[in-house]
Short mmCIF file of C-alpha atoms and ligand atoms in Angstrom, two decimals:
data_model
loop_
_atom_site.label_atom_id
_atom_site.label_comp_id
_atom_site.label_asym_id
_atom_site.label_seq_id
_atom_site.Cartn_x
_atom_site.Cartn_y
_atom_site.Cartn_z
CA UNK A 1 0.00 0.00 0.00
CA UNK A 2 1.26 3.50 -0.83
CA UNK A 3 2.58 5.35 2.18
CA UNK A 4 0.63 8.62 2.40
CA UNK A 5 2.84 11.56 3.43
CA UNK A 6 1.99 13.52 6.55
CA UNK A 7 1.87 17.29 6.87
CA UNK A 8 4.23 18.59 9.53
CA UNK A 9 3.86 21.19 12.23
CA UNK A 10 6.45 23.98 12.42
CA UNK A 11 7.48 24.77 15.98
CA UNK A 12 10.63 26.67 16.97
CA UNK A 13 12.15 26.30 13.50
CA UNK A 14 11.66 22.49 13.31
CA UNK A 15 9.22 20.72 11.01
CA UNK A 16 7.88 18.03 13.32
CA UNK A 17 5.37 15.19 13.26
CA UNK A 18 2.33 15.82 15.45
CA UNK A 19 1.76 13.45 18.35
CA UNK A 20 -2.00 13.58 17.83
CA UNK A 21 -4.14 10.52 17.24
CA UNK A 22 -6.57 12.50 15.06
CA UNK A 23 -5.73 12.86 11.37
CA UNK A 24 -7.65 13.92 8.28
CA UNK A 25 -7.09 13.05 4.63
CA UNK A 26 -6.24 15.75 2.10
CA UNK A 27 -8.06 14.75 -1.05
CA UNK A 28 -7.67 15.85 -4.66
CA UNK A 29 -11.18 17.19 -5.37
CA UNK A 30 -10.96 16.28 -9.07
CA UNK A 31 -10.08 12.61 -8.53
CA UNK A 32 -10.58 11.77 -4.80
CA UNK A 33 -6.95 10.65 -4.63
CA UNK A 34 -5.64 10.94 -1.06
CA UNK A 35 -2.60 13.22 -1.30
CA UNK A 36 -1.51 13.41 2.33
CA UNK A 37 -2.76 13.37 5.90
CA UNK A 38 -2.98 16.40 8.12
CA UNK A 39 -2.89 16.26 11.93
CA UNK A 40 -5.44 17.87 14.22
CA UNK A 41 -2.76 19.22 16.56
CA UNK A 42 -3.07 18.87 20.32
CA UNK A 43 -3.54 21.83 22.63
CA UNK A 44 -0.04 21.11 24.03
CA UNK A 45 1.33 21.60 20.50
CA UNK A 46 -0.49 24.93 20.20
CA UNK A 47 1.05 25.93 23.54
CA UNK A 48 4.50 24.87 22.31
CA UNK A 49 4.09 26.95 19.11
CA UNK A 50 3.06 30.01 21.12
CA UNK A 51 5.94 29.49 23.57
CA UNK A 52 8.38 29.31 20.64
CA UNK A 53 6.89 32.54 19.26
CA UNK A 54 7.10 34.22 22.66
CA UNK A 55 10.76 33.23 23.10
CA UNK A 56 11.72 34.34 19.57
CA UNK A 57 9.91 37.67 20.04
CA UNK A 58 12.47 38.79 22.62
CA UNK A 59 15.15 39.10 19.93
CA UNK A 60 13.04 39.50 16.78
CA UNK A 61 11.36 42.67 18.09
CA UNK A 62 14.80 44.34 18.26
CA UNK A 63 15.98 43.08 14.85
CA UNK A 64 16.81 46.08 12.62
CA UNK A 65 14.22 46.97 10.05
CA UNK A 66 16.66 46.44 7.16
CA UNK A 67 17.37 42.87 8.29
CA UNK A 68 13.64 42.16 8.42
CA UNK A 69 13.08 43.75 5.02
CA UNK A 70 15.87 41.76 3.34
CA UNK A 71 14.28 38.46 4.39
CA UNK A 72 11.17 39.42 2.44
CA UNK A 73 13.23 40.52 -0.55
CA UNK A 74 14.74 37.05 -0.58
CA UNK A 75 11.36 35.46 0.06
CA UNK A 76 9.69 37.11 -2.94
CA UNK A 77 12.52 35.82 -5.13
CA UNK A 78 12.10 32.26 -3.80
CA UNK A 79 8.34 32.37 -4.38
CA UNK A 80 8.90 33.48 -7.99
CA UNK A 81 11.44 30.71 -8.57
CA UNK A 82 9.09 28.06 -7.16
CA UNK A 83 5.81 29.43 -8.52
CA UNK A 84 5.06 26.50 -10.85
CA UNK A 85 5.79 23.87 -8.23
CA UNK A 86 3.60 25.55 -5.60
CA UNK A 87 0.83 26.06 -8.17
CA UNK A 88 0.84 22.34 -9.03
CA UNK A 89 0.48 21.42 -5.34
CA UNK A 90 -2.27 24.01 -4.94
CA UNK A 91 -4.26 22.75 -7.94
CA UNK A 92 -3.96 19.15 -6.79
CA UNK A 93 -5.31 19.83 -3.31
CA UNK A 94 -7.70 22.73 -4.02
CA UNK A 95 -8.97 22.11 -7.55
CA UNK A 96 -8.62 25.53 -9.20
CA UNK A 97 -6.89 25.73 -12.59
CA UNK A 98 -3.10 26.00 -12.74
CA UNK A 99 -3.32 29.53 -14.15
CA UNK A 100 -5.64 30.55 -11.34
CA UNK A 101 -3.37 28.84 -8.78
CA UNK A 102 -0.52 31.01 -10.06
CA UNK A 103 -2.84 34.00 -9.67
CA UNK A 104 -3.54 32.94 -6.06
CA UNK A 105 0.21 32.81 -5.35
CA UNK A 106 0.88 36.04 -7.24
CA UNK A 107 -1.68 38.03 -5.23
CA UNK A 108 0.11 36.81 -2.08
CA UNK A 109 3.52 37.51 -3.57
CA UNK A 110 2.48 41.15 -3.98
CA UNK A 111 2.00 41.34 -0.20
CA UNK A 112 5.47 39.82 0.33
CA UNK A 113 6.91 42.53 -1.92
CA UNK A 114 5.01 45.06 0.16
CA UNK A 115 6.44 43.58 3.38
CA UNK A 116 9.93 44.11 1.96
CA UNK A 117 9.03 47.79 2.02
CA UNK A 118 8.46 47.76 5.78
CA UNK A 119 11.08 50.47 6.31
CA UNK A 120 8.81 53.13 4.89
CA UNK A 121 5.58 51.59 6.22
CA UNK A 122 6.32 51.26 9.92
CA UNK A 123 7.13 54.91 10.49
CA UNK A 124 5.90 57.05 13.32
CA UNK A 125 4.96 60.73 13.31
CA UNK A 126 6.71 63.70 14.90
CA UNK A 127 5.42 67.12 15.85
CA UNK A 128 8.07 69.63 16.74
CA UNK A 129 7.56 72.24 19.54
CA UNK A 130 4.13 71.12 20.71
CA UNK A 131 4.96 73.25 23.77
CA UNK A 132 8.10 75.19 24.59
CA UNK A 133 11.02 72.84 24.01
CA UNK A 134 8.67 69.86 23.78
CA UNK A 135 8.39 67.42 20.86
CA UNK A 136 5.90 64.56 20.49
CA UNK A 137 6.52 61.52 18.36
CA UNK A 138 5.09 58.07 17.90
CA UNK A 139 6.59 54.60 17.74
CA UNK A 140 4.82 51.70 15.99
CA UNK A 141 5.94 48.80 18.15
CA UNK A 142 5.24 45.11 17.52
CA UNK A 143 2.67 43.42 19.73
CA UNK A 144 4.19 39.99 20.39
CA UNK A 145 2.81 36.65 19.20
CA UNK A 146 0.09 37.09 16.56
CA UNK A 147 -1.99 34.32 14.97
CA UNK A 148 -3.68 33.71 11.64
CA UNK A 149 -6.53 31.34 10.74
CA UNK A 150 -7.11 30.84 7.02
CA UNK A 151 -9.80 29.39 4.68
CA UNK A 152 -9.49 26.74 1.99
CA UNK A 153 -10.19 28.89 -1.04
CA UNK A 154 -6.91 30.84 -1.23
CA UNK A 155 -4.28 28.62 0.42
CA UNK A 156 -1.46 30.81 -0.92
CA UNK A 157 -2.78 34.38 -0.99
CA UNK A 158 -4.46 34.51 2.39
CA UNK A 159 -1.64 33.06 4.54
CA UNK A 160 0.58 35.55 2.65
CA UNK A 161 -1.82 38.37 3.57
CA UNK A 162 -1.03 37.58 7.18
CA UNK A 163 2.36 36.34 8.34
CA UNK A 164 4.68 38.44 6.11
CA UNK A 165 3.29 41.78 7.29
CA UNK A 166 2.97 40.63 10.93
CA UNK A 167 6.57 39.39 10.99
CA UNK A 168 7.94 42.36 9.04
CA UNK A 169 6.45 44.58 11.77
CA UNK A 170 8.55 42.70 14.37
CA UNK A 171 5.95 40.24 15.65
CA UNK A 172 6.18 36.46 15.76
CA UNK A 173 3.41 34.35 14.30
CA UNK A 174 1.38 31.15 14.70
CA UNK A 175 -0.41 30.18 11.49
CA UNK A 176 -3.36 27.75 11.39
CA UNK A 177 -3.96 26.94 7.70
CA UNK A 178 -7.14 25.36 6.35
CA UNK A 179 -7.14 21.67 7.16
CA UNK A 180 -8.66 21.01 3.72
CA UNK A 181 -5.61 22.12 1.70
CA UNK A 182 -2.57 22.94 3.84
CA UNK A 183 0.12 21.53 1.50
CA UNK A 184 0.69 24.56 -0.72
CA UNK A 185 0.65 26.78 2.38
CA UNK A 186 3.33 24.53 3.90
CA UNK A 187 5.49 24.75 0.79
CA UNK A 188 5.30 28.55 1.07
CA UNK A 189 6.20 28.27 4.76
CA UNK A 190 9.26 26.16 3.87
CA UNK A 191 10.34 28.87 1.43
CA UNK A 192 9.87 31.52 4.13
CA UNK A 193 12.22 29.57 6.42
CA UNK A 194 14.68 29.20 3.53
CA UNK A 195 14.50 32.98 3.05
CA UNK A 196 15.85 33.42 6.56
CA UNK A 197 12.92 33.77 8.97
CA UNK A 198 14.60 32.76 12.26
CA UNK A 199 13.44 29.79 14.40
CA UNK A 200 10.27 30.51 16.36
CA UNK A 201 9.38 33.65 14.44
CA UNK A 202 6.96 31.70 12.22
CA UNK A 203 5.19 28.62 13.61
CA UNK A 204 2.44 26.47 12.11
CA UNK A 205 -0.17 24.29 13.79
CA UNK A 206 -2.87 22.37 11.96
CA UNK A 207 -6.38 21.52 13.04
CA UNK A 208 -9.97 22.63 13.25
CA UNK A 209 -12.28 23.90 15.94
CA UNK A 210 -10.23 22.81 18.96
CA UNK A 211 -7.01 24.42 17.71
CA UNK A 212 -8.85 27.61 16.70
CA UNK A 213 -10.43 27.85 20.14
CA UNK A 214 -7.03 27.30 21.79
CA UNK A 215 -5.67 30.21 19.70
CA UNK A 216 -8.62 32.45 20.65
CA UNK A 217 -8.12 31.71 24.36
CA UNK A 218 -4.32 31.73 24.59
CA UNK A 219 -3.21 34.53 26.95
CA UNK A 220 0.10 35.10 25.14
CA UNK A 221 -1.43 35.64 21.70
CA UNK A 222 -1.99 39.36 21.24
CA UNK A 223 -3.80 39.56 17.88
CA UNK A 224 -5.76 37.23 15.61
CA UNK A 225 -6.38 37.60 11.88
CA UNK A 226 -9.16 35.38 10.54
CA UNK A 227 -10.45 34.84 7.02
CA UNK A 228 -13.32 32.42 6.45
CA UNK A 229 -17.06 32.04 6.79
CA UNK A 230 -19.29 34.48 8.65
CA UNK A 231 -20.40 31.79 11.11
CA UNK A 232 -16.87 30.83 12.19
CA UNK A 233 -15.52 34.40 11.94
CA UNK A 234 -18.22 35.70 14.27
CA UNK A 235 -17.35 32.98 16.78
CA UNK A 236 -13.61 33.76 16.52
CA UNK A 237 -14.23 37.49 16.92
CA UNK A 238 -16.37 37.06 20.01
CA UNK A 239 -14.16 34.48 21.65
CA UNK A 240 -10.82 36.16 20.94
CA UNK A 241 -11.93 39.70 21.83
CA UNK A 242 -13.37 38.31 25.08
CA UNK A 243 -9.84 37.28 25.99
CA UNK A 244 -8.57 40.78 25.23
CA UNK A 245 -7.06 40.30 21.77
CA UNK A 246 -7.13 42.50 18.73
CA UNK A 247 -9.13 40.67 16.10
CA UNK A 248 -9.81 41.25 12.41
CA UNK A 249 -12.23 38.87 10.67
CA UNK A 250 -12.83 38.89 6.92
CA UNK A 251 -15.90 36.77 6.29
CA UNK A 252 -18.61 35.65 3.89
CA UNK A 253 -20.12 37.55 1.01
CA UNK A 254 -22.81 37.92 -1.61
CA UNK A 255 -21.32 40.18 -4.25
CA UNK A 256 -23.57 41.95 -6.75
CA UNK A 257 -22.65 43.37 -10.14
CA UNK A 258 -24.91 45.97 -11.71
CA UNK A 259 -25.11 45.96 -15.51
CA UNK A 260 -26.41 49.14 -17.11
CA UNK A 261 -27.64 49.01 -20.70
CA UNK A 262 -24.89 51.41 -21.86
CA UNK A 263 -22.15 48.99 -20.71
CA UNK A 264 -19.64 47.51 -23.18
CA UNK A 265 -21.59 44.32 -23.84
CA UNK A 266 -18.78 41.99 -24.91
CA UNK A 267 -16.48 42.95 -22.04
CA UNK A 268 -19.27 42.93 -19.50
CA UNK A 269 -20.56 39.45 -20.29
CA UNK A 270 -17.06 37.98 -20.31
CA UNK A 271 -16.17 39.73 -17.06
CA UNK A 272 -19.34 38.54 -15.36
CA UNK A 273 -18.76 34.94 -16.36
CA UNK A 274 -15.11 34.95 -15.28
CA UNK A 275 -16.03 36.46 -11.92
CA UNK A 276 -18.98 34.12 -11.31
CA UNK A 277 -17.46 30.82 -12.42
CA UNK A 278 -13.69 31.25 -11.99
CA UNK A 279 -12.36 29.07 -9.15
CA UNK A 280 -15.78 27.32 -9.39
CA UNK A 281 -17.32 30.33 -7.65
CA UNK A 282 -15.24 29.71 -4.52
CA UNK A 283 -13.94 33.24 -4.10
CA UNK A 284 -15.10 35.59 -1.40
CA UNK A 285 -15.14 38.27 -4.12
CA UNK A 286 -16.90 36.14 -6.76
CA UNK A 287 -19.81 37.86 -8.46
CA UNK A 288 -22.76 35.77 -7.30
CA UNK A 289 -25.61 38.13 -8.24
CA UNK A 290 -25.92 40.06 -11.50
CA UNK A 291 -28.48 42.87 -11.41
CA UNK A 292 -29.49 43.64 -14.99
CA UNK A 293 -30.94 47.12 -15.29
CA UNK A 294 -33.61 48.00 -17.87
CA UNK A 295 -32.71 46.96 -21.40
CA UNK A 296 -29.63 45.05 -20.18
CA UNK A 297 -32.14 42.34 -19.16
CA UNK A 298 -32.24 41.36 -22.84
CA UNK A 299 -28.61 40.19 -22.51
CA UNK A 300 -29.56 37.18 -20.39
CA UNK A 301 -29.81 34.63 -23.26
CA UNK A 302 -26.33 35.58 -24.47
CA UNK A 303 -24.95 35.35 -20.93
CA UNK A 304 -26.36 31.83 -20.66
CA UNK A 305 -25.08 30.91 -24.10
CA UNK A 306 -21.54 32.00 -23.28
CA UNK A 307 -21.60 30.18 -19.93
CA UNK A 308 -22.29 26.95 -21.85
CA UNK A 309 -18.95 27.34 -23.65
CA UNK A 310 -16.91 27.07 -20.44
CA UNK A 311 -15.05 23.80 -19.98
CA UNK A 312 -15.49 21.92 -16.71
CA UNK A 313 -12.64 19.61 -15.78
CA UNK A 314 -9.49 18.91 -13.83
CA UNK A 315 -7.75 22.17 -12.97
CA UNK A 316 -4.45 20.51 -13.85
CA UNK A 317 -5.52 19.99 -17.50
CA UNK A 318 -4.99 22.75 -20.01
CA UNK A 319 -8.19 24.21 -21.40
CA UNK A 320 -10.14 23.86 -18.15
CA UNK A 321 -12.15 26.92 -17.13
CA UNK A 322 -14.03 25.53 -14.13
CA UNK A 323 -12.47 23.02 -11.74
CA UNK A 324 -14.16 21.02 -8.98
CA UNK A 325 -15.50 22.36 -5.71
CA UNK A 326 -13.43 21.54 -2.66
CA UNK A 327 -15.25 18.50 -1.21
CA UNK A 328 -18.09 16.04 -1.64
CA UNK A 329 -19.93 17.91 1.11
CA UNK A 330 -19.52 21.21 -0.77
CA UNK A 331 -20.82 19.58 -3.97
CA UNK A 332 -23.86 18.14 -2.16
CA UNK A 333 -24.60 21.52 -0.61
CA UNK A 334 -24.37 23.39 -3.94
CA UNK A 335 -26.58 20.80 -5.65
CA UNK A 336 -29.20 20.94 -2.93
CA UNK A 337 -29.26 24.76 -3.08
CA UNK A 338 -29.84 24.52 -6.83
CA UNK A 339 -32.78 22.19 -6.19
CA UNK A 340 -34.09 24.58 -3.55
CA UNK A 341 -33.77 27.53 -5.95
CA UNK A 342 -35.98 25.74 -8.47
CA UNK A 343 -38.47 24.75 -5.78
CA UNK A 344 -38.68 28.36 -4.56
CA UNK A 345 -39.54 29.67 -8.02
CA UNK A 346 -36.26 30.97 -9.47
CA UNK A 347 -35.90 30.07 -13.16
CA UNK A 348 -33.05 27.63 -13.78
CA UNK A 349 -31.61 28.98 -17.04
CA UNK A 350 -28.56 26.70 -16.95
CA UNK A 351 -28.23 23.60 -14.79
CA UNK A 352 -24.62 22.65 -14.00
CA UNK A 353 -25.43 19.54 -12.00
CA UNK A 354 -23.89 16.29 -13.28
CA UNK A 355 -21.68 17.76 -15.99
CA UNK A 356 -20.45 15.33 -18.66
CA UNK A 357 -16.91 14.30 -17.76
CA UNK A 358 -14.39 11.67 -18.79
CA UNK A 359 -14.17 8.48 -16.70
CA UNK A 360 -11.14 9.52 -14.62
CA UNK A 361 -13.11 12.48 -13.25
CA UNK A 362 -16.40 10.69 -12.62
CA UNK A 363 -15.77 10.69 -8.87
CA UNK A 364 -14.68 14.36 -8.73
CA UNK A 365 -16.68 17.13 -7.03
CA UNK A 366 -17.80 18.81 -10.22
CA UNK A 367 -20.65 21.24 -10.69
CA UNK A 368 -20.78 23.18 -13.96
CA UNK A 369 -21.82 26.80 -14.47
CA UNK A 370 -25.37 27.32 -13.25
CA UNK A 371 -27.55 30.38 -13.81
CA UNK A 372 -30.84 31.34 -12.19
CA UNK A 373 -32.98 34.27 -13.32
CA UNK A 374 -35.90 35.86 -11.52
CA UNK A 375 -34.01 35.65 -8.23
CA UNK A 376 -35.59 37.49 -5.32
CA UNK A 377 -34.76 38.16 -1.65
CA UNK A 378 -36.11 35.40 0.57
CA UNK A 379 -34.99 32.62 -1.78
CA UNK A 380 -32.22 30.42 -0.33
CA UNK A 381 -30.08 30.93 -3.44
CA UNK A 382 -30.13 34.65 -2.72
CA UNK A 383 -29.92 34.61 1.06
CA UNK A 384 -27.04 32.13 1.36
CA UNK A 385 -23.47 32.34 0.14
CA UNK A 386 -23.52 29.34 -2.22
CA UNK A 387 -19.75 29.29 -2.74
CA UNK A 388 -20.08 27.31 -5.95
CA UNK A 389 -20.46 28.09 -9.68
CA UNK A 390 -23.97 29.52 -9.40
CA UNK A 391 -24.88 32.97 -10.71
CA UNK A 392 -28.17 34.51 -9.61
CA UNK A 393 -29.66 37.08 -11.98
CA UNK A 394 -32.05 39.73 -10.69
CA UNK A 395 -33.74 42.56 -12.57
CA UNK A 396 -34.05 46.26 -11.73
CA UNK A 397 -35.80 49.06 -13.59
CA UNK A 398 -33.30 51.78 -12.68
CA UNK A 399 -29.83 52.31 -11.23
CA UNK A 400 -31.36 53.66 -8.01
CA UNK A 401 -33.48 50.53 -7.65
CA UNK A 402 -30.39 48.35 -8.19
CA UNK A 403 -28.40 50.30 -5.58
CA UNK A 404 -31.25 49.99 -3.05
CA UNK A 405 -31.44 46.24 -3.75
CA UNK A 406 -27.73 45.78 -3.01
CA UNK A 407 -27.78 48.02 0.06
CA UNK A 408 -30.62 45.92 1.50
CA UNK A 409 -28.38 42.84 1.43
CA UNK A 410 -26.47 42.47 4.73
CA UNK A 411 -23.11 41.65 3.13
CA UNK A 412 -20.56 44.28 2.21
CA UNK A 413 -17.56 42.55 0.72
CA UNK A 414 -17.48 43.57 -2.94
CA UNK A 415 -19.65 44.97 -5.71
CA UNK A 416 -19.18 46.34 -9.19
CA UNK A 417 -20.92 48.28 -11.89
CA UNK A 418 -20.61 47.94 -15.65
CA UNK A 419 -21.36 51.14 -17.52
CA UNK A 420 -19.84 53.67 -19.90
CA UNK A 421 -21.37 56.55 -17.94
CA UNK A 422 -19.03 58.35 -15.56
CA UNK A 423 -21.98 60.01 -13.86
CA UNK A 424 -23.70 56.67 -13.18
CA UNK A 425 -20.45 55.13 -11.91
CA UNK A 426 -19.86 58.08 -9.60
CA UNK A 427 -23.40 57.90 -8.25
CA UNK A 428 -22.87 54.18 -7.60
CA UNK A 429 -19.56 54.69 -5.82
CA UNK A 430 -21.07 57.34 -3.56
CA UNK A 431 -24.34 55.59 -2.69
CA UNK A 432 -23.40 51.93 -2.47
CA UNK A 433 -22.85 50.61 1.05
CA UNK A 434 -20.18 48.01 0.23
CA UNK A 435 -16.51 48.14 1.14
CA UNK A 436 -14.86 47.27 -2.19
CA UNK A 437 -16.25 48.79 -5.34
CA UNK A 438 -15.35 47.95 -8.93
CA UNK A 439 -16.10 50.18 -11.90
CA UNK A 440 -15.93 47.93 -14.96
CA UNK A 441 -13.71 45.71 -12.74
CA UNK A 442 -15.56 42.57 -11.64
CA UNK A 443 -13.34 41.49 -8.71
CA UNK A 444 -12.04 44.70 -7.12
CA UNK A 445 -9.55 43.20 -4.67
CA UNK A 446 -7.14 46.07 -3.95
CA UNK A 447 -3.40 45.69 -4.46
CA UNK A 448 -1.32 45.90 -1.25
CA UNK A 449 -0.66 49.64 -1.57
CA UNK A 450 -4.21 49.73 -0.20
CA UNK A 451 -5.97 47.46 2.29
CA UNK A 452 -8.71 44.89 1.80
CA UNK A 453 -11.81 46.79 2.90
CA UNK A 454 -14.84 44.50 3.07
CA UNK A 455 -17.57 45.98 5.26
CA UNK A 456 -20.84 45.36 7.12
CA UNK A 457 -21.64 41.65 7.67
CA UNK A 458 -18.54 40.62 5.70
CA UNK A 459 -16.15 42.00 8.31
CA UNK A 460 -15.60 42.32 12.03
CA UNK A 461 -12.88 44.55 13.43
CA UNK A 462 -11.82 47.96 12.20
CA UNK A 463 -8.60 47.44 10.29
CA UNK A 464 -8.19 45.35 7.14
CA UNK A 465 -5.43 43.00 6.06
CA UNK A 466 -2.30 44.22 4.26
CA UNK A 467 -1.67 47.79 3.06
CA UNK A 468 -1.29 50.62 5.58
CA UNK A 469 -4.13 49.46 7.82
CA UNK A 470 -2.44 46.21 8.76
CA UNK A 471 0.65 48.02 10.07
CA UNK A 472 -1.66 49.70 12.58
CA UNK A 473 -3.31 46.35 13.32
CA UNK A 474 -0.01 44.55 13.98
CA UNK A 475 1.60 47.35 16.01
CA UNK A 476 0.94 49.31 19.18
CA UNK A 477 1.17 53.05 18.74
CA UNK A 478 3.18 54.61 21.53
CA UNK A 479 3.37 58.40 21.84
CA UNK A 480 6.50 59.93 23.34
CA UNK A 481 6.35 63.46 24.67
CA UNK A 482 9.88 64.69 25.14
CA UNK A 483 11.65 67.69 26.64
CA UNK A 484 15.39 68.12 27.26
CA UNK A 485 16.72 70.62 29.74
CA UNK A 486 19.88 72.39 28.85
CA UNK A 487 22.09 74.34 31.26
CA UNK A 488 20.42 77.66 30.41
CA UNK A 489 16.98 76.36 31.40
CA UNK A 490 15.55 78.32 34.28
CA UNK A 491 13.20 76.44 36.57
CA UNK A 492 9.90 78.25 36.96
CA UNK A 493 9.00 76.29 40.06
CA UNK A 494 6.42 73.57 40.54
CA UNK A 495 3.61 73.54 37.96
CA UNK A 496 0.47 71.81 39.23
CA UNK A 497 -1.62 72.35 36.07
CA UNK A 498 -2.03 69.84 33.26
CA UNK A 499 -0.76 72.18 30.58
CA UNK A 500 2.66 71.74 28.98
CA UNK A 501 4.48 75.02 29.27
P1 NAD B 1 -14.48 28.24 7.30
O1 NAD B 1 -15.05 29.34 8.12
O2 NAD B 1 -15.18 26.94 7.29
O3 NAD B 1 -12.97 27.92 7.78
C1 NAD B 1 -12.06 28.96 8.02
C2 NAD B 1 -11.10 28.52 9.13
O4 NAD B 1 -11.85 28.29 10.32
C3 NAD B 1 -10.38 27.21 8.80
O5 NAD B 1 -9.02 27.35 9.15
C4 NAD B 1 -11.10 26.18 9.64
O6 NAD B 1 -10.25 25.16 10.09
C5 NAD B 1 -11.62 26.98 10.82
N1 NAD B 1 -12.90 26.44 11.33
C6 NAD B 1 -13.84 25.77 10.63
N2 NAD B 1 -14.88 25.45 11.44
C7 NAD B 1 -14.58 25.94 12.66
C8 NAD B 1 -15.27 25.94 13.91
N3 NAD B 1 -16.46 25.37 14.06
N4 NAD B 1 -14.67 26.55 14.96
C9 NAD B 1 -13.47 27.14 14.83
N5 NAD B 1 -12.77 27.16 13.68
C10 NAD B 1 -13.32 26.56 12.60
O7 NAD B 1 -14.29 28.83 5.83
P2 NAD B 1 -13.86 28.05 4.51
O8 NAD B 1 -15.00 27.18 4.07
O9 NAD B 1 -12.53 27.47 4.67
O10 NAD B 1 -13.72 29.28 3.49
C11 NAD B 1 -14.79 29.81 2.76
C12 NAD B 1 -15.38 31.03 3.43
O11 NAD B 1 -14.36 32.01 3.60
C13 NAD B 1 -16.44 31.71 2.58
O12 NAD B 1 -17.48 32.13 3.41
C14 NAD B 1 -15.72 32.92 1.99
O13 NAD B 1 -16.53 34.00 1.63
C15 NAD B 1 -14.82 33.28 3.11
N6 NAD B 1 -13.69 34.08 2.65
C16 NAD B 1 -13.71 35.40 2.94
C17 NAD B 1 -12.69 36.20 2.48
C18 NAD B 1 -12.69 37.67 2.77
O14 NAD B 1 -11.65 38.30 2.60
N7 NAD B 1 -13.79 38.26 3.20
C19 NAD B 1 -11.65 35.65 1.73
C20 NAD B 1 -11.67 34.28 1.47
C21 NAD B 1 -12.70 33.49 1.94
#
């Protein structure tokens, strides 16, 4: 029998085998091949990872900024050199196409490049002469051990949103990757160690609920970054803030795209399809609802027609547009939501259940592009984040009606508008109550010069990942108010007022 490899923990610079008795298979979602086994780490192993981070923090926090920056310069080079290898691992365990896997890594690589710029990011402020002979300045000091909990859908990008910026700021880190696809994350962690991250500065534990709860409760963890579903994120936020931590949770979504009749038709339809069905709809910024305004409603048949041309298959095969969803459970859930959509009166324009596939893929978790029209609030396909290749189409008479429709949805992750009218786009950007807005851009995930800014039910906590905001998240601002006496200073006696004179 083939020996299945095991995924290691990283504690204090050593890749070690967990002592747990609880393991879970990592399965290729296109073929059901078992690729490896991942441990559900013990609480003692979480404690050991945090202790390693706490010990390493004592020296890492004083490591010069240039030394920290150079590690990330080296790291970005190593990621580039190993891009194809990491992408192949990612596609095998997650299912997305190889090109999209490279995109997943690339969007994380951009954050690593940003972390290499920490010298100009982690700067304080100074005000000269705030009172006579008095200056005030700020320090942005690292917090200590920080932790990150990541979802299955971006096993490269999202871990790279977290530990590079936290570590570049002078913190140490405990990462808990998704237990569904931790292998590509681990390859990126190996490269980070190769780039020179010292022992204990980056640690990794694997697991599910028990490990996450241990992270939330641990008294020596100062901050937690979470990306995942709204249900789990809300739990993490409540539990970790209760134990006094800083917490940022990026959570679930239902992203709408408005299509105005003056939009560039060809570009719009292609953009909508790519954003709805790319990564089999398993992106937190996927377009899952298209709101066709006025005469744009006549574009529906062409949208459906084009969706039929997408190729469903193994993400590792060239020519595939839509890979499998992550698990059998995810496939069952998507299929049952499609059935529910029909039962609740939405019109099934394109049914992606049971796509025709070659024999080798018969067991895979495939659902093809699916489109519903006539979708209304109250229907399960509208109320729930399906997280599969299902596009809901709704109709609106005017732009204002479309904006009101979106603002009535509780989620606030992303939205976009397709139009050639600057005035309409500007009205949309001003009135829409969603954190990330695209104008003729279907998936407006900001580059790391900015921060990820999901809002409302899609986010808990004030500061977003990467960009400038995350430097504030991963540091404590200290203000120093300073006065130096020189020999010519004349004491004016005791001052019992609060004013600085
Ligand atoms: P998930 O919430 O199931 O899992 C996320 C993490 O939480 C994993 O590491 C998992 O091990 C852990 N976890 C799972 N169940 C838990 C429990 N009961 N208690 C404690 N921890 C638990 O999410 P997922 O299915 O891996 O990812 C998909 C979700 O993530 C979607 O809702 C998607 O919208 C969201 N997401 C959001 C963003 C964003 O930036 N807003 C980005 C990517 C994904």
